[in-house]
Amino acid sequence: MTIREIRARELDPQAFIRDKVSEIKSVVGDGMVINALSGGVDSSAVTMLGHKALGDRLKSYFIQNGLMRDNEPEQIVSLFERMGVKVELVDARESFFRALKGITDPEEKREAITQTFYKEVFGRLVKESGAKFLFQGTILTDVDETVAGIKRQHNVFEQLGIDPQEAFGYKILEPLVQLRKDGVRRVAEALGLPASVFKRMPFPGPALSARVIGEVTRERIQIVRKATAITEEELAGIPAFQYMAILHQDRVTGMRDGGREYGLQIEIRCWDSVDARVATPTHLPYPTLERLAKRMTSEVPGVVSVTYNITPKPPSTMEAI
Amino acid sequence: MTIREIRARELDPQAFIRDKVSEIKSVVGDGMVINALSGGVDSSAVTMLGHKALGDRLKSYFIQNGLMRDNEPEQIVSLFERMGVKVELVDARESFFRALKGITDPEEKREAITQTFYKEVFGRLVKESGAKFLFQGTILTDVDETVAGIKRQHNVFEQLGIDPQEAFGYKILEPLVQLRKDGVRRVAEALGLPASVFKRMPFPGPALSARVIGEVTRERIQIVRKATAITEEELAGIPAFQYMAILHQDRVTGMRDGGREYGLQIEIRCWDSVDARVATPTHLPYPTLERLAKRMTSEVPGVVSVTYNITPKPPSTMEAI
């Protein structure tokens, strides 16, 4: 299937919304649609589009997988409630951490999350709901990178020739698949979403598990969650495309209270980019880097070392794994 | 044993040299002394001091352990020959790589290198030479850090209460143990060593094996050797205390020729410091960092990601392991 790209500069957001709302209505008919909201700009735009087209026949879930940032699930659910969209919060932390236990390979992690999400958690919800359709916030960059084999995105089955109906029991609709991130932001704004959503930094599908090199455990997620909160606080005013903290598996020597501590290292990445296809590290001022290092090593238990990534994409990718 | 520190500002290098030469003569008598020259400022100063005191009764070896930088063994041996000091180059690469095989723990690596150096390689040379004394370039910072348990230096046995005569079969003399690095540099200059030695950056005893996180193999040493050469070329004009490249064991995602490459990460550290006790990362300009990243990812096979360390010592240490 060839996808016709709609570039941000040729996009008329209101016309796009009208077209997609009418397309959704005609495909879904009087059926039910289910979707999972992560709070990112893609899934938020899809949720609003679906709500506009279907009202209460869209059933939205926020899956608490235990891999989210501080307070993220509660904040997102309450934001959508204020906009008149009911989102159900589903606690699936046990399922995800059980599936991730012992896995260190990045592809196996993504696979474990995908399988847990679709088969165990979401599959059950779909069956209970009777929905035959599922919305997903796939954008064109996801498709490109998955087809190129750079990264396994968990929402591009059809492009890979995998039939989601056969694999998971339902049909996936991807209303944003012709857009890239800059286009999606304009659509999200036109849908009435607040700037905290339409200007929101990209955040990966596997959430903080994509920010942990090596095994993902509750404890290691808690460490990278704290490091993420510090990074987001300190860089909040920086006009970057995306920033992140990554917990390494490698241990490095440090010293604390005059003694040796074989401790943890956090890597910070901060990207300048227009559409995520290419990116360069932001020239963060050294006082900012030093404050980040100071806070990481004093506030995050076990951290003795902090680095800043200086590699462009390509050959780097934006996320570490 | 309490060591009386001689601070650089109170040091009279010529008087220090006179005292040490006479001390060496009186301790050694008409015996033979053996030492291993690494080419660092400490072992170079010790070699020159010993040569001044004992002439041909000092037998100096350069142990080629396979962990040195590009061309380092040959350059150092020929430098000393030009100064009238004969240094024998001993190829012990097999022994070191065999001892390091399969070891990932930093302390076990240091221990493997120490044991190979003293028992297998140097022990044999000492026995063959008939020497009863061994010179070592231990300085006060080594002693402090070893006593504090921050790092295991391989040349501070007496301070730890280990008898080198009993453990290794000879007596260790440490003529520089009252000095810190700044004092040693002044002594080295006064001994007639060239600026390339007395201003030389510190380089760790375990050499490039201290720059490899995880297992040390010929292949991984070759990677970090190349990264080290690039770092030293690019930062040659920077007035920093020390800079280094570290090969991580963690792998990160990158992209090459449009496809995914699960590749290597190199960490660069560059330190501002007076005496290595405390240190802060040098504020390298971003164009310099970008050139480093560019060269690492295009010239070092498998490298897709480069970071710059932004943590002060403490809580970091200068070396990674």
XYZ file of C-alpha atoms in Angstrom:
642
model
C 0.000 0.000 0.000
C 1.360 3.396 -0.978
C 0.580 6.228 1.419
C 0.054 9.694 -0.044
C 1.974 12.119 2.179
C 0.309 15.401 3.158
C 3.081 17.887 3.896
C 2.530 20.352 6.749
C 2.812 23.343 4.396
C 0.025 22.070 2.128
C -2.172 20.912 5.025
C -5.521 22.598 5.690
C -6.195 21.313 9.218
C -9.940 22.039 9.236
C -10.430 20.351 5.853
C -8.294 17.424 7.020
C -10.462 17.054 10.139
C -13.678 17.234 8.089
C -12.409 14.588 5.654
C -11.219 12.255 8.373
C -14.408 12.615 10.446
C -16.510 11.723 7.423
C -14.142 8.875 6.454
C -14.305 7.459 9.993
C -18.111 7.662 9.993
C -18.372 5.840 6.692
C -15.890 3.083 7.604
C -17.214 2.455 11.111
C -20.906 2.780 10.308
C -22.854 2.204 13.502
C -20.044 0.135 15.064
C -17.982 0.782 18.155
C -14.360 1.899 18.082
C -11.851 1.457 20.821
C -8.565 3.238 21.280
C -5.721 3.626 23.695
C -4.723 7.143 24.597
C -1.107 7.645 25.660
C -1.334 11.423 25.979
C 1.103 12.058 23.152
C 0.113 14.404 20.362
C -0.612 11.522 17.952
C -2.928 9.492 20.163
C -4.529 12.661 21.556
C -5.363 13.902 18.049
C -6.765 10.503 17.127
C -8.898 10.446 20.276
C -10.336 13.893 19.514
C -10.947 12.982 15.851
C -12.703 9.795 16.921
C -14.732 11.621 19.560
C -15.780 14.198 16.970
C -16.872 11.488 14.533
C -18.413 8.991 16.915
C -19.101 10.599 20.291
C -19.766 7.901 22.863
C -19.220 5.148 20.309
C -15.523 5.763 20.805
C -14.314 4.065 23.938
C -10.904 5.425 25.033
C -8.576 3.764 27.509
C -5.414 4.943 29.154
C -3.334 1.846 29.881
C -1.227 2.360 32.988
C 1.682 0.108 32.065
C 3.922 1.287 34.907
C 6.334 2.763 32.358
C 4.906 6.304 32.304
C 6.372 9.475 33.706
C 5.507 11.004 37.080
C 1.717 11.453 37.457
C 1.271 11.187 33.710
C -1.733 8.826 33.685
C -3.811 10.941 36.067
C -2.939 14.235 34.357
C -3.916 12.986 30.914
C -7.179 11.407 31.989
C -8.247 14.571 33.778
C -7.239 16.792 30.832
C -9.524 14.826 28.499
C -12.337 14.791 31.014
C -12.179 18.579 31.103
C -12.618 18.459 27.311
C -15.689 16.245 27.575
C -13.976 12.975 26.619
C -14.266 10.153 29.103
C -11.097 8.050 29.292
C -10.890 4.929 31.398
C -7.678 4.338 33.342
C -6.687 0.639 33.335
C -4.008 -0.540 35.752
C -1.942 -3.150 33.876
C 1.383 -2.651 35.632
C 1.656 -6.245 36.805
C 1.192 -7.614 33.283
C 3.863 -5.408 31.743
C 6.540 -5.905 34.392
C 5.925 -9.655 34.325
C 6.344 -9.681 30.532
C 9.532 -7.592 30.693
C 11.233 -9.658 33.381
C 14.689 -10.858 32.362
C 14.630 -9.284 28.886
C 17.592 -7.122 27.870
C 17.409 -7.077 24.064
C 15.624 -3.901 22.838
C 13.647 -5.683 20.130
C 12.494 -8.343 22.583
C 11.418 -5.603 24.990
C 9.328 -3.911 22.309
C 7.890 -7.270 21.342
C 7.024 -8.078 24.982
C 5.282 -4.713 25.346
C 3.445 -5.103 22.034
C 2.258 -8.591 22.845
C 1.202 -7.641 26.374
C -0.555 -4.537 25.122
C -2.455 -6.121 22.234
C -2.993 -9.689 23.323
C -3.299 -9.523 27.062
C -4.470 -6.043 28.039
C -6.052 -4.447 25.009
C -7.261 -7.679 23.424
C -9.319 -8.367 26.541
C -10.769 -4.842 26.520
C -11.670 -5.111 22.831
C -13.412 -8.433 23.356
C -15.352 -7.068 26.311
C -16.328 -3.947 24.369
C -17.505 -5.739 21.236
C -15.591 -3.186 19.121
C -14.380 -4.319 15.724
C -12.204 -1.279 15.076
C -9.178 0.174 16.745
C -7.764 3.668 16.231
C -4.026 4.172 16.190
C -1.925 7.318 16.023
C 0.595 5.968 13.489
C 2.305 8.725 11.502
C 4.310 8.504 8.307
C 7.710 8.653 10.044
C 6.789 5.513 12.032
C 6.011 3.717 8.789
C 9.214 4.872 7.068
C 11.442 3.806 9.951
C 9.757 0.476 10.419
C 9.861 -0.363 6.725
C 13.528 0.661 6.658
C 14.133 -1.655 9.597
C 15.537 1.116 11.785
C 13.082 0.576 14.581
C 10.182 -1.687 15.299
C 7.182 0.542 15.928
C 4.295 -1.318 17.455
C 1.614 0.269 15.327
C 2.342 -0.330 11.689
C 1.150 -3.855 11.111
C -0.548 -3.331 7.805
C 2.444 -1.661 6.208
C 4.497 -4.693 7.190
C 1.944 -7.042 5.694
C 0.732 -8.342 9.060
C -3.039 -8.612 9.228
C -4.118 -7.196 12.600
C -7.510 -8.829 12.314
C -5.875 -12.209 12.044
C -3.105 -11.433 14.528
C -5.130 -9.578 17.123
C -8.802 -9.884 16.164
C -9.703 -6.386 14.989
C -9.181 -3.809 12.245
C -6.779 -0.947 12.814
C -7.620 2.567 11.553
C -4.782 5.067 11.240
C -6.258 8.483 10.379
C -2.927 10.344 10.793
C -0.791 8.077 8.635
C -0.405 10.651 5.838
C 1.074 13.233 8.195
C 4.393 13.803 9.881
C 4.778 15.250 13.348
C 4.550 18.895 12.272
C 1.262 18.226 10.479
C -0.167 16.321 13.437
C 0.591 19.259 15.733
C -1.429 21.577 13.498
C -4.339 19.131 13.403
C -4.203 18.719 17.199
C -4.342 22.484 17.648
C -7.272 22.752 15.233
C -9.055 20.043 17.221
C -8.998 22.340 20.266
C -6.349 20.475 22.226
C -4.241 22.660 24.558
C -0.643 23.691 23.800
C 0.582 21.224 26.457
C -0.616 18.532 24.031
C -0.118 19.963 20.526
C 3.334 21.294 21.366
C 4.183 18.276 23.472
C 7.517 16.609 22.961
C 7.440 13.188 21.300
C 7.515 10.352 23.809
C 8.066 6.757 22.711
C 5.362 4.122 22.620
C 7.228 1.806 25.001
C 7.496 4.873 27.281
C 10.282 4.793 29.876
C 11.221 1.217 28.952
C 12.787 2.764 25.838
C 14.949 4.805 28.207
C 16.375 1.847 30.120
C 19.305 -0.022 28.584
C 19.203 -3.597 29.845
C 16.484 -5.189 31.970
C 13.363 -3.159 32.742
C 12.338 -3.564 36.363
C 10.160 -1.452 38.663
C 13.309 -0.202 40.396
C 15.114 0.775 37.191
C 11.984 2.490 35.830
C 11.759 4.444 39.082
C 15.368 5.624 38.588
C 14.850 6.748 34.999
C 11.488 8.307 35.939
C 13.244 10.495 38.488
C 15.999 11.360 35.991
C 13.321 12.179 33.394
C 11.504 14.507 35.792
C 14.757 16.381 36.503
C 15.593 16.632 32.791
C 12.122 17.939 31.961
C 12.208 20.475 34.805
C 15.644 21.790 33.910
C 15.103 21.916 30.138
C 11.473 23.115 30.191
C 12.413 26.528 28.792
C 14.666 25.193 26.011
C 13.174 25.378 22.505
C 14.267 21.830 21.615
C 12.378 19.196 19.638
C 12.842 16.537 22.311
C 14.928 15.782 25.399
C 15.324 12.658 27.451
C 17.277 10.835 30.147
C 18.536 7.287 29.578
C 19.616 4.852 32.282
C 22.616 2.788 31.206
C 23.288 -0.789 32.184
C 27.057 -0.227 32.248
C 28.378 0.723 35.652
C 31.150 3.251 36.152
C 33.369 4.133 39.087
C 32.476 7.089 41.254
C 33.290 8.306 44.741
C 30.953 9.227 47.540
C 31.825 10.196 51.116
C 35.498 9.590 50.310
C 34.888 5.968 49.252
C 34.518 4.173 45.947
C 31.039 3.696 44.534
C 30.552 1.549 41.488
C 27.475 3.399 40.318
C 25.006 4.266 37.592
C 25.338 6.514 34.566
C 22.554 8.633 33.082
C 22.828 9.839 29.474
C 20.981 13.004 28.490
C 19.923 13.682 24.912
C 18.408 16.943 23.696
C 17.543 17.279 20.014
C 17.025 20.093 17.557
C 14.835 18.808 14.738
C 11.957 19.800 12.502
C 10.335 16.442 11.804
C 12.518 13.806 13.538
C 13.974 12.538 10.274
C 17.275 14.249 10.937
C 18.333 15.881 14.185
C 21.311 17.507 15.873
C 22.163 17.801 19.579
C 21.041 21.127 21.060
C 23.924 23.367 22.102
C 22.910 23.422 25.761
C 24.938 25.937 27.767
C 27.466 24.332 30.134
C 25.829 25.816 33.273
C 22.655 23.950 32.261
C 24.584 20.713 31.747
C 26.320 21.185 35.088
C 23.039 21.769 36.901
C 21.639 18.618 35.316
C 24.686 16.610 36.423
C 24.512 18.084 39.925
C 20.837 17.251 40.354
C 21.122 13.756 38.845
C 24.008 12.774 41.111
C 22.451 14.249 44.248
C 18.762 13.397 43.737
C 18.746 10.074 41.863
C 19.928 7.192 44.077
C 23.050 5.435 42.801
C 23.887 7.850 39.973
C 27.567 8.902 39.930
C 27.980 9.917 36.288
C 26.046 11.902 33.682
C 26.804 12.296 29.966
C 25.392 14.433 27.172
C 24.994 12.911 23.724
C 26.794 14.836 20.983
C 25.973 12.673 17.935
C 23.633 13.786 15.139
C 20.859 11.617 13.669
C 21.978 9.884 11.514
C 24.033 7.879 12.451
C 22.423 8.091 15.907
C 18.704 7.646 16.390
C 16.822 9.967 18.732
C 15.992 7.267 21.255
C 18.798 5.041 22.577
C 17.110 1.675 22.063
C 53.698 4.331 57.559
C 53.033 8.063 57.355
C 54.263 9.775 54.195
C 55.464 13.367 54.493
C 53.957 15.257 51.566
C 56.169 17.678 49.622
C 53.892 20.253 48.045
C 54.807 21.550 44.584
C 55.133 25.135 45.834
C 57.724 24.153 48.488
C 59.562 21.745 46.165
C 63.144 22.464 45.076
C 63.448 20.032 42.159
C 67.272 20.000 42.023
C 67.554 19.412 45.776
C 64.872 16.729 45.551
C 66.821 14.981 42.778
C 70.102 15.190 44.757
C 68.426 13.752 47.876
C 66.736 10.929 45.994
C 69.837 10.003 44.008
C 71.846 9.732 47.211
C 69.041 7.850 48.969
C 68.822 5.382 46.082
C 72.585 4.834 46.122
C 72.627 4.162 49.841
C 69.635 1.771 49.798
C 70.690 -0.178 46.713
C 74.423 -0.329 47.463
C 76.089 -2.255 44.664
C 72.896 -4.152 43.766
C 70.890 -4.147 40.597
C 67.561 -2.381 40.215
C 64.909 -3.205 37.704
C 61.998 -1.076 36.600
C 59.195 -0.955 34.122
C 58.835 2.210 32.125
C 55.345 3.025 30.858
C 56.270 6.385 29.373
C 54.071 8.326 31.760
C 55.599 11.222 33.677
C 55.859 9.179 36.896
C 57.692 6.152 35.516
C 59.781 8.365 33.219
C 60.970 10.477 36.164
C 61.750 7.342 38.161
C 63.718 5.893 35.258
C 65.791 9.063 34.912
C 66.344 9.281 38.687
C 67.462 5.652 38.742
C 69.679 6.105 35.709
C 71.296 9.149 37.386
C 71.947 7.182 40.579
C 72.896 3.818 39.161
C 73.763 4.107 35.470
C 73.799 0.651 33.915
C 72.864 -1.001 37.189
C 69.301 0.124 36.435
C 67.699 -2.244 33.973
C 64.568 -0.681 32.410
C 61.893 -2.581 30.540
C 58.970 -1.413 28.525
C 56.313 -4.133 28.765
C 54.239 -4.248 25.605
C 50.984 -5.501 27.130
C 48.899 -4.890 24.007
C 46.904 -2.244 25.885
C 48.947 0.788 24.841
C 48.073 3.565 22.458
C 49.073 3.743 18.802
C 52.882 3.339 18.384
C 53.397 4.185 22.048
C 55.919 1.434 22.888
C 58.265 2.258 20.010
C 58.069 6.034 20.554
C 58.929 5.784 24.241
C 61.808 3.369 23.824
C 63.382 5.542 21.148
C 62.901 8.729 23.187
C 64.860 7.224 26.087
C 67.525 5.864 23.799
C 68.067 9.387 22.494
C 68.607 10.396 26.154
C 71.201 7.670 26.678
C 68.949 5.264 28.589
C 68.614 1.789 27.155
C 65.119 0.377 27.545
C 64.256 -3.155 26.569
C 60.920 -3.728 24.832
C 59.255 -6.967 25.980
C 56.332 -8.335 24.001
C 53.896 -9.785 26.551
C 50.646 -9.257 24.634
C 49.674 -12.926 24.676
C 49.994 -13.167 28.454
C 47.821 -10.116 29.140
C 45.018 -10.930 26.701
C 44.928 -14.504 27.985
C 44.637 -13.240 31.585
C 41.899 -10.751 30.677
C 39.740 -13.205 28.742
C 36.153 -13.347 29.988
C 36.633 -10.790 32.776
C 34.166 -7.894 32.969
C 34.486 -6.685 36.573
C 36.854 -3.672 36.757
C 38.553 -4.850 39.958
C 39.121 -8.298 38.520
C 40.590 -6.724 35.388
C 43.040 -4.689 37.442
C 43.872 -7.759 39.467
C 44.449 -9.833 36.319
C 46.773 -7.147 34.943
C 48.615 -6.802 38.248
C 49.107 -10.529 38.622
C 50.201 -10.956 35.015
C 52.550 -8.008 35.254
C 54.205 -8.920 38.540
C 54.042 -12.669 38.671
C 54.253 -13.762 35.074
C 56.019 -11.070 33.082
C 57.983 -8.923 35.480
C 58.620 -11.640 38.036
C 60.391 -13.646 35.362
C 62.486 -10.642 34.295
C 63.439 -9.913 37.903
C 64.504 -13.490 38.507
C 66.553 -13.527 35.324
C 68.172 -10.180 36.190
C 69.119 -11.068 39.741
C 67.771 -7.678 40.879
C 66.484 -7.410 44.430
C 64.942 -3.963 44.015
C 62.180 -2.586 41.886
C 61.471 1.089 41.225
C 57.896 2.258 40.999
C 56.439 5.645 40.108
C 53.798 5.658 42.854
C 52.680 9.176 43.806
C 50.778 10.367 46.861
C 47.403 10.586 45.078
C 47.655 6.867 44.221
C 48.202 6.101 47.897
C 45.327 8.326 49.064
C 42.854 6.830 46.622
C 43.870 3.274 47.302
C 43.723 3.720 51.069
C 40.316 5.393 50.688
C 39.180 2.396 48.644
C 38.253 4.531 45.617
C 40.477 2.640 43.247
C 42.888 -0.215 43.336
C 46.236 1.085 42.128
C 48.670 -1.659 41.328
C 51.685 -0.006 42.902
C 50.930 0.739 46.520
C 51.466 -2.580 48.224
C 53.361 -1.340 51.226
C 50.779 1.260 52.118
C 48.164 -1.486 52.099
C 50.271 -3.670 54.354
C 51.132 -6.161 51.608
C 54.788 -7.166 51.675
C 56.000 -7.135 48.040
C 59.056 -9.205 48.975
C 56.793 -11.923 50.282
C 54.143 -11.516 47.595
C 56.382 -10.980 44.590
C 59.952 -11.653 45.650
C 61.543 -8.182 45.666
C 61.608 -4.840 47.442
C 59.767 -1.898 45.906
C 61.290 1.589 46.023
C 58.977 4.543 45.419
C 61.093 7.714 45.179
C 58.149 9.937 44.117
C 55.707 8.914 46.821
C 55.890 12.279 48.634
C 54.847 14.191 45.525
C 51.637 14.808 43.674
C 51.425 15.110 39.893
C 52.351 18.813 39.785
C 55.518 18.142 41.783
C 56.476 15.157 39.623
C 56.173 17.301 36.490
C 58.673 19.800 37.907
C 61.085 17.016 38.858
C 60.744 15.444 35.403
C 61.559 18.777 33.770
C 64.565 19.244 36.050
C 65.745 15.752 35.073
C 65.998 16.923 31.473
C 62.986 15.061 30.142
C 61.243 16.745 27.184
C 57.929 18.615 27.481
C 56.186 15.716 25.723
C 56.938 13.755 28.905
C 56.845 16.293 31.755
C 53.662 17.910 30.447
C 52.181 14.601 29.391
C 48.622 13.830 30.333
C 48.124 11.182 33.007
C 47.430 7.753 31.535
C 46.256 4.872 33.703
C 48.438 1.934 34.716
C 46.092 -0.623 33.142
C 46.305 1.548 29.994
C 43.472 1.165 27.481
C 41.923 -1.684 29.465
C 40.766 1.043 31.882
C 38.931 2.585 28.931
C 36.931 -0.504 28.022
C 33.761 -1.204 29.981
C 33.155 -4.945 29.944
C 35.464 -7.608 28.522
C 38.878 -6.575 27.222
C 39.691 -8.283 23.943
C 42.150 -7.472 21.162
C 39.225 -6.273 19.026
C 37.755 -3.997 21.699
C 41.189 -2.558 22.525
C 41.652 -1.824 18.827
C 38.353 0.112 18.812
C 39.192 2.193 21.878
C 42.751 2.714 20.583
C 41.353 4.275 17.419
C 38.893 6.399 19.439
C 41.751 7.477 21.710
C 43.884 8.532 18.746
C 41.019 10.663 17.386
C 40.377 12.237 20.796
C 44.053 13.059 21.268
C 44.344 14.519 17.768
C 41.243 16.682 18.088
C 41.923 17.893 21.640
C 45.710 18.318 21.311
C 45.455 22.118 21.518
C 43.097 22.178 24.512
C 44.700 23.187 27.826
C 42.991 20.387 29.765
C 44.419 18.201 32.530
C 43.381 14.961 30.815
C 41.104 13.677 28.093
C 40.063 10.198 27.114
C 37.721 8.013 25.094
C 35.847 5.131 26.734
C 34.239 2.213 24.913
C 30.938 1.198 26.503
C 29.587 -2.313 26.696
C 25.992 -1.097 26.357
C 24.775 -1.060 22.793
C 22.504 1.641 21.409
C 20.417 1.954 18.274
C 21.773 3.843 15.320
C 21.093 4.008 11.601
C 23.469 3.523 8.725
C 22.715 3.441 4.999
C 19.020 3.816 5.811
C 18.966 0.690 8.011
C 19.081 0.000 11.715
C 22.461 -0.636 13.338
C 22.622 -1.743 16.929
C 26.020 -0.229 17.557
C 28.684 0.982 19.927
C 28.870 4.087 22.067
C 32.045 6.015 22.863
C 32.117 8.334 25.879
C 34.544 11.244 25.860
C 35.824 12.821 29.073
C 37.950 15.960 29.227
C 38.977 17.278 32.627
C 40.078 20.576 34.078
C 42.082 19.864 37.225
C 45.169 20.970 39.129
C 46.156 17.763 40.877
C 43.482 15.161 40.006
C 41.931 15.300 43.466
C 38.972 17.307 42.200
C 38.144 17.979 38.566
C 35.462 19.504 36.368
C 34.564 18.774 32.749
C 36.234 21.171 30.313
C 33.789 23.468 28.515
C 34.677 22.157 25.069
C 33.092 24.233 22.296
C 30.241 22.481 20.489
C 32.028 22.549 17.110
C 34.832 20.528 18.749
C 32.346 18.047 20.206
C 30.627 17.760 16.854
C 33.884 17.101 15.043
C 34.740 14.399 17.590
C 31.320 12.768 17.094
C 31.661 12.980 13.324
C 35.103 11.384 13.270
C 34.221 8.668 15.813
C 31.136 7.583 13.884
C 32.828 7.671 10.493
C 36.299 6.324 11.374
C 35.764 3.832 14.201
C 33.994 0.678 12.995
C 30.644 0.033 14.676
C 30.370 3.337 16.559
C 26.967 5.022 16.140
C 26.851 7.207 19.260
C 29.203 9.526 21.161
C 28.644 11.221 24.515
C 30.510 13.828 26.539
C 30.742 13.421 30.290
C 29.401 16.436 32.229
C 29.902 15.245 35.830
C 32.512 16.732 38.174
C 34.864 14.649 40.335
C 33.522 13.934 42.926
C 31.096 12.180 42.609
C 32.611 10.960 39.322
C 36.163 9.706 39.106
C 38.379 10.757 36.205
C 38.603 7.277 34.698
C 35.388 5.340 34.089
C 36.432 2.062 35.685
